[in-house]
Amino acid sequence: MLTLPDHLPVLALPPSENGVEAGQIDKLLVLLEAAGIVVSRIDELTPAASARDVIPHLTHADLLLASAAPTAPVPNLLCSPIRSSGSRTTSGSFVCRSTTDLHCCVADIKRWLEQCESAVPLAGAVLIGGKSSRMGRPKHLLEHAGGETWLERSLTTLSPFVDELFISGAGEIPPVLSSTPRVDDLPGVQGPLAGIGALIRKRPFSSWLVLACDLPNLGAPAISWLLNQRTGRYRAIIAKNPTTGRSEPLLAWYDYRCAPLIDKMIVSGKRKISELCTCELTAQPLIPEELVDCWRNVNYPEELDSRGSSEP
């Protein structure tokens, strides 16, 4: 049986028994559109389908209606006029018997979509796969003044905001982090795209908070601000530096529904994750001046003080 995560916004449309049901569904679609809810439709979810096959239908939509989904235990959208009134039933279905029910159903679906959104797991990862050729030594093993490596500090800062923590990429890590899960980069893919692509495939139904290991001035306020930018239908939040004008994809948020966009980039041979910024589904808010330093990366030894830490 095809099993979908509970937070995927998918509703099943059982086979229509008469033209009245089809008419009710058409009316409902109009009302959903008027409420700002973008709907995608597919014929059915079959046993041969995988849960990941559903995601491309949600990249540009808020809700997926499957005309028949007998193999997937998802909520139903029932529009039969002979069924009892009330928009949400105890079985988890949405029932629309009349025009009045339709309006109630839209309100209930909207609330349900908000619940789905808030239930998406958030994973976090620090990328360590770079060559550090300009620094001359692995940047993630550089130490702050107190002896804590940049990698350790990054994971500690990230931890309160996420449900799971990962280290992305190859390289030596401090023994204290030996129990932290690691994800290998995608083979044949270069740069941070190899790590981010691998992370999304590792947890395809989680959103990701991803950051580079060479951000020694990273602080919790920057992460909090970034996550607060998740509004509307955006599938990625890649902030823009107001000082340099550059996009900052290595302290950014990536929704699970942007996976098809990233897969397409990989297949087409693109090398920079920043190219995702050309998509209308990517938000690029300006970083507040007081937080800009959190996005400052360090590449050269002369940018370090005598203790090996980044200068303030």
PDB file of C-alpha atoms in Angstrom:
ATOM      1  CA  MET A   1       0.000   0.000   0.000  1.00  0.00           C
ATOM      2  CA  LEU A   2       1.190   3.475  -0.838  1.00  0.00           C
ATOM      3  CA  THR A   3       1.771   5.401   2.375  1.00  0.00           C
ATOM      4  CA  LEU A   4       2.001   9.174   2.434  1.00  0.00           C
ATOM      5  CA  PRO A   5       3.221  11.319   5.345  1.00  0.00           C
ATOM      6  CA  ASP A   6       0.349  12.915   7.221  1.00  0.00           C
ATOM      7  CA  HIS A   7       1.587  16.426   6.425  1.00  0.00           C
ATOM      8  CA  LEU A   8       1.348  16.002   2.657  1.00  0.00           C
ATOM      9  CA  PRO A   9      -1.673  18.066   1.510  1.00  0.00           C
ATOM     10  CA  VAL A  10      -3.332  15.336  -0.546  1.00  0.00           C
ATOM     11  CA  LEU A  11      -7.070  14.637  -0.726  1.00  0.00           C
ATOM     12  CA  ALA A  12      -8.665  11.664  -2.455  1.00  0.00           C
ATOM     13  CA  LEU A  13     -11.700  12.060  -4.704  1.00  0.00           C
ATOM     14  CA  PRO A  14     -13.628   8.766  -4.689  1.00  0.00           C
ATOM     15  CA  PRO A  15     -15.242   7.796  -8.025  1.00  0.00           C
ATOM     16  CA  SER A  16     -18.140  10.105  -8.782  1.00  0.00           C
ATOM     17  CA  GLU A  17     -21.547   8.487  -8.505  1.00  0.00           C
ATOM     18  CA  ASN A  18     -23.419  11.108 -10.510  1.00  0.00           C
ATOM     19  CA  GLY A  19     -23.119  14.454 -12.242  1.00  0.00           C
ATOM     20  CA  VAL A  20     -24.161  16.299  -9.103  1.00  0.00           C
ATOM     21  CA  GLU A  21     -20.937  15.309  -7.371  1.00  0.00           C
ATOM     22  CA  ALA A  22     -18.852  16.501 -10.306  1.00  0.00           C
ATOM     23  CA  GLY A  23     -20.704  19.808 -10.251  1.00  0.00           C
ATOM     24  CA  GLN A  24     -20.072  20.216  -6.529  1.00  0.00           C
ATOM     25  CA  ILE A  25     -16.371  19.586  -7.026  1.00  0.00           C
ATOM     26  CA  ASP A  26     -16.216  22.185  -9.797  1.00  0.00           C
ATOM     27  CA  LYS A  27     -17.871  24.723  -7.503  1.00  0.00           C
ATOM     28  CA  LEU A  28     -15.475  23.817  -4.719  1.00  0.00           C
ATOM     29  CA  LEU A  29     -12.480  24.346  -6.990  1.00  0.00           C
ATOM     30  CA  VAL A  30     -13.718  27.823  -7.855  1.00  0.00           C
ATOM     31  CA  LEU A  31     -14.104  28.685  -4.177  1.00  0.00           C
ATOM     32  CA  LEU A  32     -10.675  27.280  -3.329  1.00  0.00           C
ATOM     33  CA  GLU A  33      -9.113  29.394  -6.059  1.00  0.00           C
ATOM     34  CA  ALA A  34     -10.968  32.451  -4.764  1.00  0.00           C
ATOM     35  CA  ALA A  35      -9.504  31.699  -1.322  1.00  0.00           C
ATOM     36  CA  GLY A  36      -5.989  31.759  -2.809  1.00  0.00           C
ATOM     37  CA  ILE A  37      -5.500  27.993  -2.709  1.00  0.00           C
ATOM     38  CA  VAL A  38      -3.785  26.588  -5.798  1.00  0.00           C
ATOM     39  CA  VAL A  39      -4.982  23.066  -6.609  1.00  0.00           C
ATOM     40  CA  SER A  40      -3.313  20.380  -8.695  1.00  0.00           C
ATOM     41  CA  ARG A  41      -5.170  17.260  -9.861  1.00  0.00           C
ATOM     42  CA  ILE A  42      -4.042  13.792 -10.916  1.00  0.00           C
ATOM     43  CA  ASP A  43      -6.046  10.790 -12.046  1.00  0.00           C
ATOM     44  CA  GLU A  44      -5.040   8.434  -9.260  1.00  0.00           C
ATOM     45  CA  LEU A  45      -2.409   7.253  -6.832  1.00  0.00           C
ATOM     46  CA  THR A  46      -1.525   3.682  -7.718  1.00  0.00           C
ATOM     47  CA  PRO A  47       0.334   1.039  -5.692  1.00  0.00           C
ATOM     48  CA  ALA A  48       3.218   1.392  -8.151  1.00  0.00           C
ATOM     49  CA  ALA A  49       3.625   5.080  -7.290  1.00  0.00           C
ATOM     50  CA  SER A  50       6.050   6.193  -4.619  1.00  0.00           C
ATOM     51  CA  ALA A  51       5.432   8.912  -2.094  1.00  0.00           C
ATOM     52  CA  ARG A  52       8.158  10.972  -3.773  1.00  0.00           C
ATOM     53  CA  ASP A  53       6.136  10.866  -7.012  1.00  0.00           C
ATOM     54  CA  VAL A  54       3.579  13.088  -5.304  1.00  0.00           C
ATOM     55  CA  ILE A  55       5.969  15.957  -4.554  1.00  0.00           C
ATOM     56  CA  PRO A  56       6.289  17.344  -8.121  1.00  0.00           C
ATOM     57  CA  HIS A  57       2.519  17.903  -8.140  1.00  0.00           C
ATOM     58  CA  LEU A  58       2.873  20.054  -5.005  1.00  0.00           C
ATOM     59  CA  THR A  59       5.822  22.197  -6.075  1.00  0.00           C
ATOM     60  CA  HIS A  60       3.554  24.840  -7.649  1.00  0.00           C
ATOM     61  CA  ALA A  61       0.364  23.964  -5.758  1.00  0.00           C
ATOM     62  CA  ASP A  62      -0.996  24.070  -2.217  1.00  0.00           C
ATOM     63  CA  LEU A  63      -3.279  21.054  -2.514  1.00  0.00           C
ATOM     64  CA  LEU A  64      -3.305  17.868  -4.570  1.00  0.00           C
ATOM     65  CA  LEU A  65      -6.590  16.167  -5.465  1.00  0.00           C
ATOM     66  CA  ALA A  66      -6.269  12.558  -6.590  1.00  0.00           C
ATOM     67  CA  SER A  67      -9.348  11.399  -8.495  1.00  0.00           C
ATOM     68  CA  ALA A  68      -9.002   7.945  -6.969  1.00  0.00           C
ATOM     69  CA  ALA A  69      -6.674   6.883  -4.218  1.00  0.00           C
ATOM     70  CA  PRO A  70      -7.862   3.526  -2.909  1.00  0.00           C
ATOM     71  CA  THR A  71      -4.289   2.470  -2.119  1.00  0.00           C
ATOM     72  CA  ALA A  72      -3.326   5.505  -0.056  1.00  0.00           C
ATOM     73  CA  PRO A  73      -4.863   6.232   3.364  1.00  0.00           C
ATOM     74  CA  VAL A  74      -5.430   9.956   2.865  1.00  0.00           C
ATOM     75  CA  PRO A  75      -8.452  12.135   3.707  1.00  0.00           C
ATOM     76  CA  ASN A  76     -11.342  11.996   1.252  1.00  0.00           C
ATOM     77  CA  LEU A  77     -13.246  14.831  -0.363  1.00  0.00           C
ATOM     78  CA  LEU A  78     -16.857  13.663  -0.561  1.00  0.00           C
ATOM     79  CA  CYS A  79     -19.457  15.657  -2.473  1.00  0.00           C
ATOM     80  CA  SER A  80     -22.440  13.306  -2.539  1.00  0.00           C
ATOM     81  CA  PRO A  81     -25.709  15.134  -1.776  1.00  0.00           C
ATOM     82  CA  ILE A  82     -27.061  12.054   0.011  1.00  0.00           C
ATOM     83  CA  ARG A  83     -24.406  12.017   2.687  1.00  0.00           C
ATOM     84  CA  SER A  84     -24.883  13.773   5.988  1.00  0.00           C
ATOM     85  CA  SER A  85     -24.159  17.473   6.247  1.00  0.00           C
ATOM     86  CA  GLY A  86     -21.025  18.870   7.821  1.00  0.00           C
ATOM     87  CA  SER A  87     -17.717  19.666   6.257  1.00  0.00           C
ATOM     88  CA  ARG A  88     -15.326  17.540   8.327  1.00  0.00           C
ATOM     89  CA  THR A  89     -16.271  14.071   9.503  1.00  0.00           C
ATOM     90  CA  THR A  90     -14.811  11.895  12.246  1.00  0.00           C
ATOM     91  CA  SER A  91     -13.216   9.696   9.581  1.00  0.00           C
ATOM     92  CA  GLY A  92     -11.014  12.570   8.436  1.00  0.00           C
ATOM     93  CA  SER A  93     -12.986  13.316   5.283  1.00  0.00           C
ATOM     94  CA  PHE A  94     -14.338  16.597   3.996  1.00  0.00           C
ATOM     95  CA  VAL A  95     -18.025  16.341   3.075  1.00  0.00           C
ATOM     96  CA  CYS A  96     -19.884  18.881   0.942  1.00  0.00           C
ATOM     97  CA  ARG A  97     -23.606  18.163   0.608  1.00  0.00           C
ATOM     98  CA  SER A  98     -24.835  21.604  -0.381  1.00  0.00           C
ATOM     99  CA  THR A  99     -23.664  25.029  -1.462  1.00  0.00           C
ATOM    100  CA  THR A 100     -23.625  26.072   2.195  1.00  0.00           C
ATOM    101  CA  ASP A 101     -21.389  23.104   3.015  1.00  0.00           C
ATOM    102  CA  LEU A 102     -19.037  24.123   0.230  1.00  0.00           C
ATOM    103  CA  HIS A 103     -18.131  27.363   1.984  1.00  0.00           C
ATOM    104  CA  CYS A 104     -17.610  25.534   5.272  1.00  0.00           C
ATOM    105  CA  CYS A 105     -15.532  22.948   3.461  1.00  0.00           C
ATOM    106  CA  VAL A 106     -13.244  25.599   1.992  1.00  0.00           C
ATOM    107  CA  ALA A 107     -12.667  27.063   5.456  1.00  0.00           C
ATOM    108  CA  ASP A 108     -11.923  23.627   6.883  1.00  0.00           C
ATOM    109  CA  ILE A 109      -9.558  22.728   4.046  1.00  0.00           C
ATOM    110  CA  LYS A 110      -7.731  26.010   4.545  1.00  0.00           C
ATOM    111  CA  ARG A 111      -7.265  25.251   8.260  1.00  0.00           C
ATOM    112  CA  TRP A 112      -6.164  21.713   7.424  1.00  0.00           C
ATOM    113  CA  LEU A 113      -3.560  23.024   4.964  1.00  0.00           C
ATOM    114  CA  GLU A 114      -2.189  25.287   7.681  1.00  0.00           C
ATOM    115  CA  GLN A 115      -1.924  22.262   9.967  1.00  0.00           C
ATOM    116  CA  CYS A 116      -0.117  20.316   7.246  1.00  0.00           C
ATOM    117  CA  GLU A 117       2.320  23.196   6.800  1.00  0.00           C
ATOM    118  CA  SER A 118       3.092  23.472  10.498  1.00  0.00           C
ATOM    119  CA  ALA A 119       3.603  19.696  10.774  1.00  0.00           C
ATOM    120  CA  VAL A 120       6.397  19.503   8.195  1.00  0.00           C
ATOM    121  CA  PRO A 121       9.540  18.274   9.989  1.00  0.00           C
ATOM    122  CA  LEU A 122      12.493  20.648   9.875  1.00  0.00           C
ATOM    123  CA  ALA A 123      15.948  19.112   9.539  1.00  0.00           C
ATOM    124  CA  GLY A 124      19.225  20.977   9.811  1.00  0.00           C
ATOM    125  CA  ALA A 125      22.627  20.334   8.289  1.00  0.00           C
ATOM    126  CA  VAL A 126      26.085  21.846   8.194  1.00  0.00           C
ATOM    127  CA  LEU A 127      28.003  21.453   4.922  1.00  0.00           C
ATOM    128  CA  ILE A 128      31.651  20.468   5.352  1.00  0.00           C
ATOM    129  CA  GLY A 129      32.506  19.069   1.914  1.00  0.00           C
ATOM    130  CA  GLY A 130      34.540  22.007   0.596  1.00  0.00           C
ATOM    131  CA  LYS A 131      38.247  21.704  -0.252  1.00  0.00           C
ATOM    132  CA  SER A 132      39.274  24.725   1.895  1.00  0.00           C
ATOM    133  CA  SER A 133      42.156  25.267  -0.535  1.00  0.00           C
ATOM    134  CA  ARG A 134      42.393  29.003   0.192  1.00  0.00           C
ATOM    135  CA  MET A 135      42.427  28.446   3.958  1.00  0.00           C
ATOM    136  CA  GLY A 136      44.963  25.625   3.693  1.00  0.00           C
ATOM    137  CA  ARG A 137      43.177  23.440   6.275  1.00  0.00           C
ATOM    138  CA  PRO A 138      39.614  22.220   6.828  1.00  0.00           C
ATOM    139  CA  LYS A 139      37.576  25.216   7.877  1.00  0.00           C
ATOM    140  CA  HIS A 140      35.074  23.191   9.867  1.00  0.00           C
ATOM    141  CA  LEU A 141      37.928  22.143  12.204  1.00  0.00           C
ATOM    142  CA  LEU A 142      39.069  25.706  12.929  1.00  0.00           C
ATOM    143  CA  GLU A 143      38.456  26.642  16.546  1.00  0.00           C
ATOM    144  CA  HIS A 144      36.727  29.485  18.297  1.00  0.00           C
ATOM    145  CA  ALA A 145      38.459  31.136  21.237  1.00  0.00           C
ATOM    146  CA  GLY A 146      37.061  28.596  23.676  1.00  0.00           C
ATOM    147  CA  GLY A 147      38.421  25.610  21.740  1.00  0.00           C
ATOM    148  CA  GLU A 148      35.102  24.645  20.134  1.00  0.00           C
ATOM    149  CA  THR A 149      35.401  23.896  16.419  1.00  0.00           C
ATOM    150  CA  TRP A 150      33.399  25.883  13.910  1.00  0.00           C
ATOM    151  CA  LEU A 151      31.465  22.713  13.097  1.00  0.00           C
ATOM    152  CA  GLU A 152      30.561  22.111  16.737  1.00  0.00           C
ATOM    153  CA  ARG A 153      29.452  25.716  17.244  1.00  0.00           C
ATOM    154  CA  SER A 154      27.369  25.646  14.055  1.00  0.00           C
ATOM    155  CA  LEU A 155      25.557  22.473  15.091  1.00  0.00           C
ATOM    156  CA  THR A 156      24.971  23.815  18.601  1.00  0.00           C
ATOM    157  CA  THR A 157      23.493  27.039  17.203  1.00  0.00           C
ATOM    158  CA  LEU A 158      21.310  25.121  14.765  1.00  0.00           C
ATOM    159  CA  SER A 159      20.053  22.503  17.205  1.00  0.00           C
ATOM    160  CA  PRO A 160      17.226  24.417  18.979  1.00  0.00           C
ATOM    161  CA  PHE A 161      15.536  25.208  15.664  1.00  0.00           C
ATOM    162  CA  VAL A 162      15.384  21.761  14.040  1.00  0.00           C
ATOM    163  CA  ASP A 163      14.021  18.276  14.643  1.00  0.00           C
ATOM    164  CA  GLU A 164      17.110  16.470  13.329  1.00  0.00           C
ATOM    165  CA  LEU A 165      20.772  17.399  12.826  1.00  0.00           C
ATOM    166  CA  PHE A 166      23.109  16.154  10.102  1.00  0.00           C
ATOM    167  CA  ILE A 167      26.658  16.701   8.902  1.00  0.00           C
ATOM    168  CA  SER A 168      26.806  16.886   5.118  1.00  0.00           C
ATOM    169  CA  GLY A 169      29.908  15.879   3.201  1.00  0.00           C
ATOM    170  CA  ALA A 170      33.208  14.093   3.700  1.00  0.00           C
ATOM    171  CA  GLY A 171      36.001  15.055   6.058  1.00  0.00           C
ATOM    172  CA  GLU A 172      37.390  14.534   9.514  1.00  0.00           C
ATOM    173  CA  ILE A 173      35.115  15.507  12.367  1.00  0.00           C
ATOM    174  CA  PRO A 174      35.755  15.980  16.102  1.00  0.00           C
ATOM    175  CA  PRO A 175      35.240  12.768  18.146  1.00  0.00           C
ATOM    176  CA  VAL A 176      32.491  14.494  20.140  1.00  0.00           C
ATOM    177  CA  LEU A 177      30.385  14.557  16.953  1.00  0.00           C
ATOM    178  CA  SER A 178      30.895  10.902  16.027  1.00  0.00           C
ATOM    179  CA  SER A 179      27.255  10.068  16.756  1.00  0.00           C
ATOM    180  CA  THR A 180      25.859  12.867  14.562  1.00  0.00           C
ATOM    181  CA  PRO A 181      24.422  11.369  11.340  1.00  0.00           C
ATOM    182  CA  ARG A 182      26.336  12.122   8.158  1.00  0.00           C
ATOM    183  CA  VAL A 183      25.128  12.310   4.581  1.00  0.00           C
ATOM    184  CA  ASP A 184      27.508  11.774   1.663  1.00  0.00           C
ATOM    185  CA  ASP A 185      27.454  14.187  -1.259  1.00  0.00           C
ATOM    186  CA  LEU A 186      25.778  13.119  -4.493  1.00  0.00           C
ATOM    187  CA  PRO A 187      28.355  11.504  -6.779  1.00  0.00           C
ATOM    188  CA  GLY A 188      29.196  13.403  -9.933  1.00  0.00           C
ATOM    189  CA  VAL A 189      27.751  16.690  -8.651  1.00  0.00           C
ATOM    190  CA  GLN A 190      30.008  19.572  -7.703  1.00  0.00           C
ATOM    191  CA  GLY A 191      29.846  22.166  -4.965  1.00  0.00           C
ATOM    192  CA  PRO A 192      27.170  22.729  -2.325  1.00  0.00           C
ATOM    193  CA  LEU A 193      24.519  21.463  -4.751  1.00  0.00           C
ATOM    194  CA  ALA A 194      25.938  17.964  -4.188  1.00  0.00           C
ATOM    195  CA  GLY A 195      25.328  18.248  -0.474  1.00  0.00           C
ATOM    196  CA  ILE A 196      21.939  19.943  -0.578  1.00  0.00           C
ATOM    197  CA  GLY A 197      20.666  17.513  -3.209  1.00  0.00           C
ATOM    198  CA  ALA A 198      21.795  14.569  -1.073  1.00  0.00           C
ATOM    199  CA  LEU A 199      20.125  15.980   2.038  1.00  0.00           C
ATOM    200  CA  ILE A 200      16.773  16.420   0.326  1.00  0.00           C
ATOM    201  CA  ARG A 201      16.913  12.848  -0.939  1.00  0.00           C
ATOM    202  CA  LYS A 202      17.811  11.644   2.552  1.00  0.00           C
ATOM    203  CA  ARG A 203      14.700  13.194   4.111  1.00  0.00           C
ATOM    204  CA  PRO A 204      12.424  13.898   1.121  1.00  0.00           C
ATOM    205  CA  PHE A 205       9.455  14.993   3.232  1.00  0.00           C
ATOM    206  CA  SER A 206      11.337  17.331   5.566  1.00  0.00           C
ATOM    207  CA  SER A 207      12.183  20.951   5.028  1.00  0.00           C
ATOM    208  CA  TRP A 208      15.859  21.797   5.445  1.00  0.00           C
ATOM    209  CA  LEU A 209      17.790  24.534   7.168  1.00  0.00           C
ATOM    210  CA  VAL A 210      21.232  24.345   5.561  1.00  0.00           C
ATOM    211  CA  LEU A 211      24.365  26.308   6.340  1.00  0.00           C
ATOM    212  CA  ALA A 212      28.025  26.294   5.415  1.00  0.00           C
ATOM    213  CA  CYS A 213      30.638  25.451   8.029  1.00  0.00           C
ATOM    214  CA  ASP A 214      32.569  28.703   7.509  1.00  0.00           C
ATOM    215  CA  LEU A 215      30.149  31.144   9.131  1.00  0.00           C
ATOM    216  CA  PRO A 216      31.914  31.755  12.467  1.00  0.00           C
ATOM    217  CA  ASN A 217      29.690  34.683  13.404  1.00  0.00           C
ATOM    218  CA  LEU A 218      26.452  32.743  13.007  1.00  0.00           C
ATOM    219  CA  GLY A 219      23.945  33.488  15.746  1.00  0.00           C
ATOM    220  CA  ALA A 220      20.483  32.318  16.736  1.00  0.00           C
ATOM    221  CA  PRO A 221      18.832  35.658  15.809  1.00  0.00           C
ATOM    222  CA  ALA A 222      19.842  35.146  12.170  1.00  0.00           C
ATOM    223  CA  ILE A 223      18.303  31.676  12.052  1.00  0.00           C
ATOM    224  CA  SER A 224      15.143  32.906  13.748  1.00  0.00           C
ATOM    225  CA  TRP A 225      14.826  35.772  11.263  1.00  0.00           C
ATOM    226  CA  LEU A 226      15.375  33.453   8.306  1.00  0.00           C
ATOM    227  CA  LEU A 227      12.694  30.999   9.421  1.00  0.00           C
ATOM    228  CA  ASN A 228      10.250  33.841   9.994  1.00  0.00           C
ATOM    229  CA  GLN A 229      10.479  34.674   6.270  1.00  0.00           C
ATOM    230  CA  ARG A 230       8.613  31.467   5.364  1.00  0.00           C
ATOM    231  CA  THR A 231       5.404  32.983   4.098  1.00  0.00           C
ATOM    232  CA  GLY A 232       3.252  32.450   1.054  1.00  0.00           C
ATOM    233  CA  ARG A 233       3.988  29.760  -1.507  1.00  0.00           C
ATOM    234  CA  TYR A 234       7.755  30.028  -1.458  1.00  0.00           C
ATOM    235  CA  ARG A 235       9.702  26.771  -1.637  1.00  0.00           C
ATOM    236  CA  ALA A 236      13.060  28.268  -0.692  1.00  0.00           C
ATOM    237  CA  ILE A 237      14.241  31.267   1.309  1.00  0.00           C
ATOM    238  CA  ILE A 238      17.621  32.471   0.081  1.00  0.00           C
ATOM    239  CA  ALA A 239      18.357  35.843   1.645  1.00  0.00           C
ATOM    240  CA  LYS A 240      20.140  38.645  -0.178  1.00  0.00           C
ATOM    241  CA  ASN A 241      23.030  40.527   1.355  1.00  0.00           C
ATOM    242  CA  PRO A 242      22.258  44.275   1.236  1.00  0.00           C
ATOM    243  CA  THR A 243      25.978  45.121   1.370  1.00  0.00           C
ATOM    244  CA  THR A 244      27.218  42.941  -1.478  1.00  0.00           C
ATOM    245  CA  GLY A 245      23.957  42.426  -3.381  1.00  0.00           C
ATOM    246  CA  ARG A 246      24.697  38.698  -3.497  1.00  0.00           C
ATOM    247  CA  SER A 247      22.283  35.880  -2.752  1.00  0.00           C
ATOM    248  CA  GLU A 248      23.268  33.729   0.218  1.00  0.00           C
ATOM    249  CA  PRO A 249      22.269  30.085  -0.461  1.00  0.00           C
ATOM    250  CA  LEU A 250      24.550  28.642   2.228  1.00  0.00           C
ATOM    251  CA  LEU A 251      22.515  29.859   5.145  1.00  0.00           C
ATOM    252  CA  ALA A 252      19.087  29.224   3.727  1.00  0.00           C
ATOM    253  CA  TRP A 253      15.844  27.275   4.023  1.00  0.00           C
ATOM    254  CA  TYR A 254      14.714  24.680   1.471  1.00  0.00           C
ATOM    255  CA  ASP A 255      11.221  23.190   1.532  1.00  0.00           C
ATOM    256  CA  TYR A 256      10.662  19.551   0.575  1.00  0.00           C
ATOM    257  CA  ARG A 257       8.545  20.754  -2.357  1.00  0.00           C
ATOM    258  CA  CYS A 258      11.562  22.374  -4.001  1.00  0.00           C
ATOM    259  CA  ALA A 259      13.134  18.925  -4.540  1.00  0.00           C
ATOM    260  CA  PRO A 260      11.950  18.709  -8.182  1.00  0.00           C
ATOM    261  CA  LEU A 261      13.512  22.120  -8.860  1.00  0.00           C
ATOM    262  CA  ILE A 262      16.847  20.995  -7.421  1.00  0.00           C
ATOM    263  CA  ASP A 263      16.693  17.646  -9.232  1.00  0.00           C
ATOM    264  CA  LYS A 264      16.106  19.516 -12.485  1.00  0.00           C
ATOM    265  CA  MET A 265      19.158  21.685 -11.827  1.00  0.00           C
ATOM    266  CA  ILE A 266      21.307  18.617 -11.195  1.00  0.00           C
ATOM    267  CA  VAL A 267      20.095  16.827 -14.324  1.00  0.00           C
ATOM    268  CA  SER A 268      20.739  19.919 -16.453  1.00  0.00           C
ATOM    269  CA  GLY A 269      24.306  20.135 -15.176  1.00  0.00           C
ATOM    270  CA  LYS A 270      23.979  23.358 -13.221  1.00  0.00           C
ATOM    271  CA  ARG A 271      26.707  23.828 -10.633  1.00  0.00           C
ATOM    272  CA  LYS A 272      25.500  26.616  -8.364  1.00  0.00           C
ATOM    273  CA  ILE A 273      22.631  26.289  -5.928  1.00  0.00           C
ATOM    274  CA  SER A 274      22.268  30.081  -6.183  1.00  0.00           C
ATOM    275  CA  GLU A 275      20.710  29.550  -9.626  1.00  0.00           C
ATOM    276  CA  LEU A 276      17.578  28.523  -7.730  1.00  0.00           C
ATOM    277  CA  CYS A 277      17.154  32.251  -7.063  1.00  0.00           C
ATOM    278  CA  THR A 278      15.890  32.726 -10.621  1.00  0.00           C
ATOM    279  CA  CYS A 279      12.770  30.716  -9.744  1.00  0.00           C
ATOM    280  CA  GLU A 280       9.632  32.614  -8.760  1.00  0.00           C
ATOM    281  CA  LEU A 281       9.162  30.144  -5.909  1.00  0.00           C
ATOM    282  CA  THR A 282      12.323  31.392  -4.178  1.00  0.00           C
ATOM    283  CA  ALA A 283      12.039  34.359  -1.811  1.00  0.00           C
ATOM    284  CA  GLN A 284      15.022  36.677  -1.449  1.00  0.00           C
ATOM    285  CA  PRO A 285      14.423  38.956   1.533  1.00  0.00           C
ATOM    286  CA  LEU A 286      17.104  41.500   2.377  1.00  0.00           C
ATOM    287  CA  ILE A 287      19.153  40.587   5.437  1.00  0.00           C
ATOM    288  CA  PRO A 288      18.747  43.197   8.212  1.00  0.00           C
ATOM    289  CA  GLU A 289      21.900  45.275   8.657  1.00  0.00           C
ATOM    290  CA  GLU A 290      22.407  44.074  12.221  1.00  0.00           C
ATOM    291  CA  LEU A 291      22.467  40.427  11.061  1.00  0.00           C
ATOM    292  CA  VAL A 292      24.612  40.716   7.929  1.00  0.00           C
ATOM    293  CA  ASP A 293      27.756  39.563   9.737  1.00  0.00           C
ATOM    294  CA  CYS A 294      26.115  36.194  10.446  1.00  0.00           C
ATOM    295  CA  TRP A 295      26.291  35.460   6.712  1.00  0.00           C
ATOM    296  CA  ARG A 296      29.971  36.458   6.408  1.00  0.00           C
ATOM    297  CA  ASN A 297      32.129  33.505   5.468  1.00  0.00           C
ATOM    298  CA  VAL A 298      35.881  33.251   5.952  1.00  0.00           C
ATOM    299  CA  ASN A 299      38.224  31.927   3.259  1.00  0.00           C
ATOM    300  CA  TYR A 300      41.797  33.069   4.019  1.00  0.00           C
ATOM    301  CA  PRO A 301      44.132  32.654   7.024  1.00  0.00           C
ATOM    302  CA  GLU A 302      44.679  36.415   7.229  1.00  0.00           C
ATOM    303  CA  GLU A 303      40.973  36.783   8.059  1.00  0.00           C
ATOM    304  CA  LEU A 304      41.617  34.932  11.324  1.00  0.00           C
ATOM    305  CA  ASP A 305      43.043  36.406  14.502  1.00  0.00           C
ATOM    306  CA  SER A 306      46.007  34.920  16.341  1.00  0.00           C
ATOM    307  CA  ARG A 307      43.795  32.361  18.085  1.00  0.00           C
ATOM    308  CA  GLY A 308      42.460  30.963  14.822  1.00  0.00           C
ATOM    309  CA  SER A 309      39.054  32.561  15.334  1.00  0.00           C
ATOM    310  CA  SER A 310      37.312  34.902  12.946  1.00  0.00           C
ATOM    311  CA  GLU A 311      37.706  38.544  13.793  1.00  0.00           C
ATOM    312  CA  PRO A 312      34.480  40.312  14.857  1.00  0.00           C
TER     313      PRO A 312
END
